[in-house]
Amino acid sequence: MNRLQTRRDAEVLVETRGEVSAGAPDYARVKIAAVLDRLEEPVLAVRVRLVQEPNHAVARPSMAQVTVDVNGRPVRAHVAAATMREAIDLLQDRLVSRIARLRHHRRPARTPLGWADGLDPEHRPQRRHRAPEDRRLVRHRSYSGARLGALDAVFELEAMDYDFQLFTDAGTGCDSLVYRGAAGGYRLASTGPVPSPVPGLVASRLTVPCLTAAQARARLDLTGLPFVFYTDAATGRGNVLYHRYDGHYGLITPAA
């Protein structure tokens, strides 16, 4: 792990995993610092992670991720590429677009921009294949109890560079999900009634299934989808079970 002091006194942590080339950390520092130097807001912390996948059959084995605390607002970018240098270049571009979305959100009129704002979906990290019997639930995360509007949830998704965002809708009080559509743009699903139209979002009219944890896992494995949004049979709340990039499972639930 390496450290660097930026002109804003933010400590930059660079972590590497796998056979990352010796020059890659320094190259990442230069590229990320070039973005931070243009910011007017104080940068409180920066963490960069470079991962080199050992499987040569993977088309994009080099992954790069950065999380920046911009005056208390975390912003994240995550990319994959054929080489680590390309991944770092893409990471710089992606971070610029994430920060731009942070500023765009502050303006009164805002609508989701989707993939057109900076990164081809082909450069998303690939999920490592694991046999179903080898998969484990390795992360359980709860989201904040604060209620959001659908566009605010999209903002959270974009700022953190996620593929989906689970939230409690401010208008209906129902557990809801915004997520990236396969053909671009964003979609909205809810455990309650069909949401009112939201500019820039396509509302799903499918009923969110009520499942046990075991049934959700079986559905995820059977469909091969990246995630399953369901109402938990035990709690009655909306949950998301998803495939992590390491091939294991992650679970997101509402805060108690």
Short mmCIF file of C-alpha atoms in Angstrom, two decimals:
data_model
loop_
_atom_site.label_atom_id
_atom_site.label_comp_id
_atom_site.label_asym_id
_atom_site.label_seq_id
_atom_site.Cartn_x
_atom_site.Cartn_y
_atom_site.Cartn_z
CA MET A 1 0.00 0.00 0.00
CA ASN A 2 1.32 3.43 -0.95
CA ARG A 3 0.51 6.94 0.24
CA LEU A 4 0.67 10.31 -1.42
CA GLN A 5 -0.15 13.79 -0.13
CA THR A 6 -2.13 15.94 -2.58
CA ARG A 7 -2.10 19.72 -2.59
CA ARG A 8 -5.33 19.54 -0.57
CA ASP A 9 -3.73 17.40 2.13
CA ALA A 10 -5.94 14.43 1.27
CA GLU A 11 -4.21 11.12 1.89
CA VAL A 12 -4.38 8.95 -1.21
CA LEU A 13 -4.24 5.21 -0.55
CA VAL A 14 -3.29 2.93 -3.43
CA GLU A 15 -3.90 -0.78 -3.00
CA THR A 16 -2.91 -3.48 -5.46
CA ARG A 17 -3.92 -7.11 -5.82
CA GLY A 18 -2.44 -9.62 -8.20
CA GLU A 19 0.50 -9.08 -10.54
CA VAL A 20 0.01 -5.35 -11.07
CA SER A 21 2.95 -3.80 -12.96
CA ALA A 22 5.41 -1.82 -10.86
CA GLY A 23 4.67 1.48 -12.60
CA ALA A 24 0.89 1.26 -12.42
CA PRO A 25 0.43 2.78 -8.91
CA ASP A 26 2.45 5.87 -9.81
CA TYR A 27 0.60 6.22 -13.11
CA ALA A 28 -2.73 6.01 -11.23
CA ARG A 29 -1.61 8.71 -8.78
CA VAL A 30 -0.74 11.09 -11.61
CA LYS A 31 -4.01 10.51 -13.45
CA ILE A 32 -6.24 10.82 -10.38
CA ALA A 33 -4.31 13.84 -9.05
CA ALA A 34 -4.95 15.59 -12.38
CA VAL A 35 -8.69 15.30 -11.68
CA LEU A 36 -8.43 16.40 -8.05
CA ASP A 37 -6.32 19.44 -8.90
CA ARG A 38 -9.22 20.89 -10.88
CA LEU A 39 -11.68 20.68 -7.98
CA GLU A 40 -12.70 23.69 -5.94
CA GLU A 41 -14.17 21.57 -3.14
CA PRO A 42 -11.90 20.08 -0.46
CA VAL A 43 -10.89 16.48 -1.07
CA LEU A 44 -10.99 14.67 2.26
CA ALA A 45 -9.83 11.19 1.22
CA VAL A 46 -8.93 9.18 -1.87
CA ARG A 47 -8.61 5.43 -2.22
CA VAL A 48 -7.47 3.70 -5.40
CA ARG A 49 -7.58 -0.07 -5.92
CA LEU A 50 -5.86 -1.85 -8.80
CA VAL A 51 -6.60 -5.54 -9.38
CA GLN A 52 -4.98 -7.81 -11.97
CA GLU A 53 -7.06 -10.91 -12.62
CA PRO A 54 -4.82 -13.98 -13.03
CA ASN A 55 -7.22 -15.71 -15.44
CA HIS A 56 -5.86 -14.99 -18.93
CA ALA A 57 -9.13 -16.14 -20.50
CA VAL A 58 -10.83 -13.02 -19.14
CA ALA A 59 -11.12 -10.36 -21.86
CA ARG A 60 -10.66 -7.44 -19.44
CA PRO A 61 -8.48 -8.73 -16.60
CA SER A 62 -7.29 -5.32 -15.35
CA MET A 63 -9.66 -3.58 -12.92
CA ALA A 64 -9.32 -0.14 -11.37
CA GLN A 65 -11.50 1.52 -8.76
CA VAL A 66 -11.35 4.89 -7.04
CA THR A 67 -13.42 6.35 -4.20
CA VAL A 68 -13.07 10.07 -3.48
CA ASP A 69 -14.58 11.95 -0.54
CA VAL A 70 -15.44 15.35 -2.03
CA ASN A 71 -16.26 17.56 0.95
CA GLY A 72 -18.17 14.73 2.67
CA ARG A 73 -19.82 13.35 -0.49
CA PRO A 74 -18.35 10.00 -1.62
CA VAL A 75 -17.88 9.58 -5.36
CA ARG A 76 -16.82 6.25 -6.85
CA ALA A 77 -15.73 4.94 -10.25
CA HIS A 78 -15.05 1.34 -11.28
CA VAL A 79 -13.79 0.06 -14.65
CA ALA A 80 -12.14 -2.93 -16.34
CA ALA A 81 -9.92 -3.09 -19.43
CA ALA A 82 -7.51 -5.31 -21.35
CA THR A 83 -4.46 -3.64 -19.74
CA MET A 84 -3.93 -1.82 -16.46
CA ARG A 85 -2.81 1.36 -18.21
CA GLU A 86 -6.03 1.41 -20.25
CA ALA A 87 -8.05 0.75 -17.09
CA ILE A 88 -6.43 3.70 -15.31
CA ASP A 89 -7.09 5.99 -18.29
CA LEU A 90 -10.74 4.91 -18.29
CA LEU A 91 -10.88 5.36 -14.51
CA GLN A 92 -9.76 8.98 -14.85
CA ASP A 93 -12.46 9.66 -17.46
CA ARG A 94 -15.09 7.88 -15.40
CA LEU A 95 -14.21 9.84 -12.27
CA VAL A 96 -14.53 13.11 -14.20
CA SER A 97 -18.03 12.11 -15.35
CA ARG A 98 -19.07 11.04 -11.82
CA ILE A 99 -17.99 14.39 -10.37
CA ALA A 100 -19.77 16.20 -13.20
CA ARG A 101 -22.97 14.32 -12.26
CA LEU A 102 -22.50 15.47 -8.66
CA ARG A 103 -22.58 19.07 -9.86
CA HIS A 104 -25.43 18.40 -12.30
CA HIS A 105 -27.53 17.09 -9.41
CA ARG A 106 -27.35 20.48 -7.69
CA ARG A 107 -29.17 22.21 -10.54
CA PRO A 108 -33.00 22.41 -10.32
CA ALA A 109 -33.71 20.45 -13.54
CA ARG A 110 -32.08 17.05 -13.70
CA THR A 111 -32.74 13.82 -15.54
CA PRO A 112 -30.67 10.63 -15.72
CA LEU A 113 -28.05 10.59 -18.44
CA GLY A 114 -27.14 6.91 -18.36
CA TRP A 115 -24.25 5.34 -20.26
CA ALA A 116 -23.92 8.27 -22.67
CA ASP A 117 -22.15 10.29 -19.97
CA GLY A 118 -18.76 8.64 -20.08
CA LEU A 119 -18.29 4.86 -20.20
CA ASP A 120 -19.23 2.11 -22.60
CA PRO A 121 -20.91 -0.73 -20.63
CA GLU A 122 -18.36 -3.13 -22.11
CA HIS A 123 -15.83 -1.67 -19.69
CA ARG A 124 -17.77 -2.70 -16.62
CA PRO A 125 -15.87 -5.32 -14.60
CA GLN A 126 -16.73 -8.91 -15.53
CA ARG A 127 -18.14 -11.33 -13.01
CA ARG A 128 -15.82 -14.24 -12.23
CA HIS A 129 -17.44 -17.60 -12.89
CA ARG A 130 -17.92 -19.88 -9.89
CA ALA A 131 -19.90 -23.09 -9.70
CA PRO A 132 -23.15 -22.55 -7.72
CA GLU A 133 -21.98 -24.90 -4.97
CA ASP A 134 -18.87 -22.73 -4.47
CA ARG A 135 -20.74 -19.43 -4.11
CA ARG A 136 -21.12 -17.89 -0.68
CA LEU A 137 -22.86 -14.84 0.75
CA VAL A 138 -19.79 -12.75 1.55
CA ARG A 139 -21.33 -9.30 1.98
CA HIS A 140 -24.51 -8.07 3.65
CA ARG A 141 -25.09 -4.32 3.46
CA SER A 142 -27.99 -2.21 4.76
CA TYR A 143 -28.92 1.08 3.13
CA SER A 144 -29.84 4.27 4.97
CA GLY A 145 -33.34 4.66 6.32
CA ALA A 146 -33.64 8.13 4.77
CA ARG A 147 -36.36 8.32 2.11
CA LEU A 148 -35.49 9.44 -1.42
CA GLY A 149 -37.20 10.43 -4.62
CA ALA A 150 -36.50 8.20 -7.62
CA LEU A 151 -34.18 10.73 -9.30
CA ASP A 152 -32.28 11.20 -6.05
CA ALA A 153 -31.80 7.43 -5.96
CA VAL A 154 -30.45 7.57 -9.52
CA PHE A 155 -28.04 10.26 -8.37
CA GLU A 156 -26.79 7.97 -5.59
CA LEU A 157 -26.40 5.16 -8.13
CA GLU A 158 -24.43 7.37 -10.50
CA ALA A 159 -22.25 9.01 -7.87
CA MET A 160 -21.19 5.61 -6.55
CA ASP A 161 -21.06 4.00 -10.01
CA TYR A 162 -23.39 1.17 -9.00
CA ASP A 163 -25.58 -0.91 -11.31
CA PHE A 164 -28.61 -0.55 -9.02
CA GLN A 165 -29.75 1.35 -5.94
CA LEU A 166 -32.22 0.11 -3.33
CA PHE A 167 -34.14 2.86 -1.53
CA THR A 168 -37.37 3.73 0.27
CA ASP A 169 -39.50 5.94 -1.96
CA ALA A 170 -40.30 9.32 -0.39
CA GLY A 171 -43.71 9.49 -2.04
CA THR A 172 -45.07 5.99 -1.43
CA GLY A 173 -42.99 4.72 1.51
CA CYS A 174 -42.39 1.49 -0.45
CA ASP A 175 -39.05 -0.23 -0.94
CA SER A 176 -38.00 0.49 -4.52
CA LEU A 177 -35.13 -0.08 -6.91
CA VAL A 178 -33.56 1.94 -9.71
CA TYR A 179 -31.21 0.08 -12.02
CA ARG A 180 -29.43 0.31 -15.34
CA GLY A 181 -31.46 -1.09 -18.21
CA ALA A 182 -29.87 -3.64 -20.54
CA ALA A 183 -30.46 -1.35 -23.54
CA GLY A 184 -29.35 1.82 -21.74
CA GLY A 185 -31.14 4.28 -19.51
CA TYR A 186 -32.66 3.49 -16.13
CA ARG A 187 -35.60 1.49 -14.86
CA LEU A 188 -37.66 1.68 -11.69
CA ALA A 189 -39.32 -1.14 -9.74
CA SER A 190 -41.26 -1.04 -6.48
CA THR A 191 -42.74 -3.43 -3.93
CA GLY A 192 -45.86 -1.25 -3.90
CA PRO A 193 -48.15 0.14 -6.62
CA VAL A 194 -46.75 1.05 -10.02
CA PRO A 195 -44.87 4.32 -9.42
CA SER A 196 -46.06 7.55 -10.99
CA PRO A 197 -44.17 8.47 -14.18
CA VAL A 198 -40.73 9.94 -13.56
CA PRO A 199 -38.93 11.73 -16.43
CA GLY A 200 -36.04 9.63 -17.70
CA LEU A 201 -37.15 6.43 -15.93
CA VAL A 202 -39.09 3.44 -17.23
CA ALA A 203 -41.32 1.96 -14.51
CA SER A 204 -41.64 -1.81 -14.35
CA ARG A 205 -45.18 -3.18 -14.16
CA LEU A 206 -44.06 -6.63 -13.05
CA THR A 207 -44.96 -7.71 -9.54
CA VAL A 208 -41.97 -7.98 -7.25
CA PRO A 209 -41.93 -11.63 -6.05
CA CYS A 210 -42.19 -12.60 -2.39
CA LEU A 211 -39.37 -15.07 -1.70
CA THR A 212 -37.37 -16.68 1.05
CA ALA A 213 -33.60 -16.19 1.02
CA ALA A 214 -33.16 -19.70 -0.39
CA GLN A 215 -35.73 -19.10 -3.13
CA ALA A 216 -34.04 -15.82 -4.08
CA ARG A 217 -30.70 -17.58 -4.40
CA ALA A 218 -32.24 -20.35 -6.52
CA ARG A 219 -33.86 -17.77 -8.82
CA LEU A 220 -30.60 -15.84 -9.15
CA ASP A 221 -28.72 -19.00 -10.13
CA LEU A 222 -31.43 -20.19 -12.49
CA THR A 223 -31.89 -16.94 -14.41
CA GLY A 224 -28.24 -15.89 -14.55
CA LEU A 225 -29.37 -12.29 -14.02
CA PRO A 226 -27.00 -9.92 -12.18
CA PHE A 227 -29.48 -9.47 -9.30
CA VAL A 228 -32.92 -10.39 -7.97
CA PHE A 229 -35.16 -7.73 -6.37
CA TYR A 230 -37.71 -9.39 -4.08
CA THR A 231 -39.88 -8.94 -1.02
CA ASP A 232 -38.40 -10.99 1.79
CA ALA A 233 -40.96 -13.49 3.06
CA ALA A 234 -39.74 -13.13 6.64
CA THR A 235 -39.56 -9.33 6.94
CA GLY A 236 -41.91 -8.08 4.23
CA ARG A 237 -39.23 -5.63 3.04
CA GLY A 238 -37.59 -5.25 -0.34
CA ASN A 239 -34.18 -6.94 -0.64
CA VAL A 240 -31.63 -7.32 -3.44
CA LEU A 241 -29.52 -10.47 -3.80
CA TYR A 242 -26.80 -10.01 -6.41
CA HIS A 243 -23.75 -11.57 -8.03
CA ARG A 244 -20.53 -9.90 -6.95
CA TYR A 245 -17.62 -9.49 -9.34
CA ASP A 246 -15.68 -12.15 -7.39
CA GLY A 247 -18.40 -14.69 -8.22
CA HIS A 248 -19.93 -14.80 -4.73
CA TYR A 249 -23.21 -13.27 -3.52
CA GLY A 250 -23.99 -9.92 -1.94
CA LEU A 251 -27.20 -8.94 -0.14
CA ILE A 252 -28.67 -5.47 0.38
CA THR A 253 -31.49 -4.93 2.86
CA PRO A 254 -33.22 -1.89 4.37
CA ALA A 255 -31.87 -0.59 7.67
CA ALA A 256 -33.98 -1.69 10.62
#
